[in-house]
Coordinates of C-alpha atoms in Angstrom, one line a residue:
M1 CA 90.0 89.9 86.6
K2 CA 89.8 93.2 88.4
T3 CA 86.5 94.8 89.0
P4 CA 86.4 98.2 87.3
I5 CA 86.3 101.2 89.6
A6 CA 83.1 103.2 90.0
Q7 CA 82.5 106.0 87.4
G8 CA 82.7 109.5 88.9
R9 CA 85.0 112.2 90.0
R10 CA 87.2 112.2 93.1
I11 CA 88.6 115.0 95.2
G12 CA 92.0 115.1 97.0
F13 CA 92.8 117.6 99.7
D14 CA 96.3 118.6 101.0
Y15 CA 95.4 120.3 104.3
G16 CA 97.6 123.1 105.6
E17 CA 97.2 125.6 108.4
K18 CA 97.3 128.5 105.9
R19 CA 96.4 126.9 102.5
I20 CA 94.7 123.8 101.3
G21 CA 95.5 122.3 98.0
V22 CA 92.7 120.7 96.0
A23 CA 93.0 118.2 93.1
T24 CA 90.2 116.4 91.2
S25 CA 90.0 113.5 88.8
D26 CA 88.0 113.2 85.7
S27 CA 84.9 111.0 85.8
E28 CA 86.8 108.0 84.4
S29 CA 89.6 108.5 87.0
I30 CA 92.3 108.5 84.3
L31 CA 93.5 112.1 84.8
V32 CA 94.1 113.9 88.1
S33 CA 94.5 117.7 87.8
P34 CA 95.2 120.6 90.1
H35 CA 91.9 122.2 91.0
A36 CA 92.6 125.1 93.4
T37 CA 94.5 126.4 96.4
I38 CA 92.2 127.8 99.0
N39 CA 93.0 129.9 102.0
N40 CA 92.3 128.3 105.3
D41 CA 90.2 131.1 106.7
A42 CA 86.7 131.9 108.1
D43 CA 85.1 131.2 104.7
L44 CA 86.6 127.6 104.5
S45 CA 83.2 125.8 104.8
L46 CA 81.7 127.9 102.0
K47 CA 84.7 127.3 99.7
I48 CA 84.6 123.5 100.4
G49 CA 80.9 123.5 99.8
D50 CA 81.3 125.2 96.5
I51 CA 83.9 122.7 95.4
L52 CA 81.8 119.8 96.5
N53 CA 78.8 121.2 94.6
D54 CA 80.9 121.7 91.5
V55 CA 82.6 118.3 91.5
Q56 CA 80.0 116.0 93.0
P57 CA 82.6 113.4 94.1
V58 CA 82.1 109.7 94.6
Y59 CA 84.7 110.0 97.4
I60 CA 87.1 112.4 99.0
V61 CA 90.7 111.8 100.1
I62 CA 92.6 113.9 102.6
G63 CA 96.3 113.7 103.2
N64 CA 97.4 112.3 106.5
P65 CA 100.9 113.7 107.3
K66 CA 102.2 110.8 109.5
H67 CA 105.7 110.6 111.0
L68 CA 108.2 108.7 109.0
S69 CA 107.8 105.9 111.5
G70 CA 104.1 105.6 110.4
A71 CA 102.7 107.0 113.6
D72 CA 100.2 109.8 113.6
S73 CA 101.6 113.3 114.1
S74 CA 100.1 116.4 115.5
K75 CA 99.4 117.4 111.9
S76 CA 97.5 114.2 111.6
D77 CA 95.1 115.5 114.3
E78 CA 94.7 118.7 112.3
A79 CA 93.9 116.7 109.1
A80 CA 91.3 114.7 111.1
S81 CA 89.7 117.9 112.3
F82 CA 89.6 119.1 108.7
A83 CA 88.1 115.7 107.7
A84 CA 85.4 116.4 110.4
L85 CA 84.6 119.7 108.7
V86 CA 84.4 118.0 105.3
R87 CA 82.1 115.3 106.9
S88 CA 79.7 118.1 108.0
L89 CA 79.3 119.0 104.3
Y90 CA 79.6 115.6 102.6
E91 CA 77.9 112.3 103.3
G92 CA 79.9 110.1 101.0
P93 CA 83.1 108.2 101.8
I94 CA 86.1 110.1 103.1
Y95 CA 89.5 108.5 103.4
L96 CA 92.7 109.7 105.1
V97 CA 95.6 108.8 102.9
D98 CA 99.2 108.5 104.1
E99 CA 101.0 111.5 102.6
R100 CA 104.5 111.3 104.2
L101 CA 106.8 113.5 102.2
S102 CA 104.2 114.5 99.6
T103 CA 105.1 118.2 99.9
Q104 CA 108.8 117.5 99.5
V105 CA 108.1 115.2 96.5
S106 CA 106.0 118.0 95.0
Y107 CA 108.9 120.5 95.4
A108 CA 111.2 118.0 93.8
Q109 CA 108.8 117.6 90.9
M110 CA 108.6 121.4 90.5
R111 CA 112.5 121.6 90.5
E112 CA 112.7 118.9 87.8
A113 CA 110.3 121.0 85.8
G114 CA 112.6 124.0 86.1
K115 CA 110.6 125.9 88.7
S116 CA 112.1 127.5 91.8
A117 CA 110.7 127.1 95.3
R118 CA 109.5 130.7 95.0
D119 CA 107.8 130.1 91.7
S120 CA 106.2 126.9 93.0
K121 CA 104.7 128.4 96.2
S122 CA 101.4 129.3 94.5
V123 CA 100.8 125.7 93.2
I124 CA 102.7 123.4 95.5
D125 CA 99.7 122.6 97.6
Q126 CA 97.8 121.6 94.5
I127 CA 100.6 119.4 93.3
A128 CA 100.7 117.7 96.8
A129 CA 96.9 117.2 96.5
V130 CA 97.4 115.6 93.0
N131 CA 100.0 113.2 94.5
I132 CA 97.6 112.3 97.3
L133 CA 94.7 111.6 95.0
E134 CA 96.9 109.7 92.5
T135 CA 98.0 107.4 95.4
A136 CA 94.4 106.8 96.3
L137 CA 93.5 106.0 92.7
L138 CA 96.4 103.6 92.3
N139 CA 95.3 101.8 95.5
E140 CA 91.7 101.7 94.3
K141 CA 92.7 100.4 90.9
S142 CA 94.8 97.6 92.4
N143 CA 92.0 96.6 94.8
T144 CA 93.9 97.7 97.9
S145 CA 92.7 100.0 100.7
I146 CA 92.2 103.5 99.4
G147 CA 93.2 104.8 102.8
S148 CA 91.8 104.8 106.4
R149 CA 88.0 105.4 106.3
F150 CA 87.1 108.5 108.2

């Protein structure tokens, strides 16, 4: 019999040079919802701090955009730098989750919902964050590694 997962909310981040998508789970980890898209600017630490204070997560996942081969990419280094920033604001577990093709999958999901790429631009980062967090939750619920511990 599987051990139930810990009660509490989780946060997923889809890091980007200009924008960062944020998704959160409910406290039972049944539902993952888009939370926000935040600009990656000089106020980033304050914005992340506000989200952390609001959500009080049991852990955080950050998408790791690896190459299709599975090797880390230059974007992986940027995601790790972002994880270091989050680490300066949060003492709990942080995981880097493989997010190969998450943005492309998110665009495909929006097209299936009848939205154009232009219409999707404002929420695509949030949808990618939802996909990243859902992957982590599926891993957690199946007792496999959530991601690489940061």
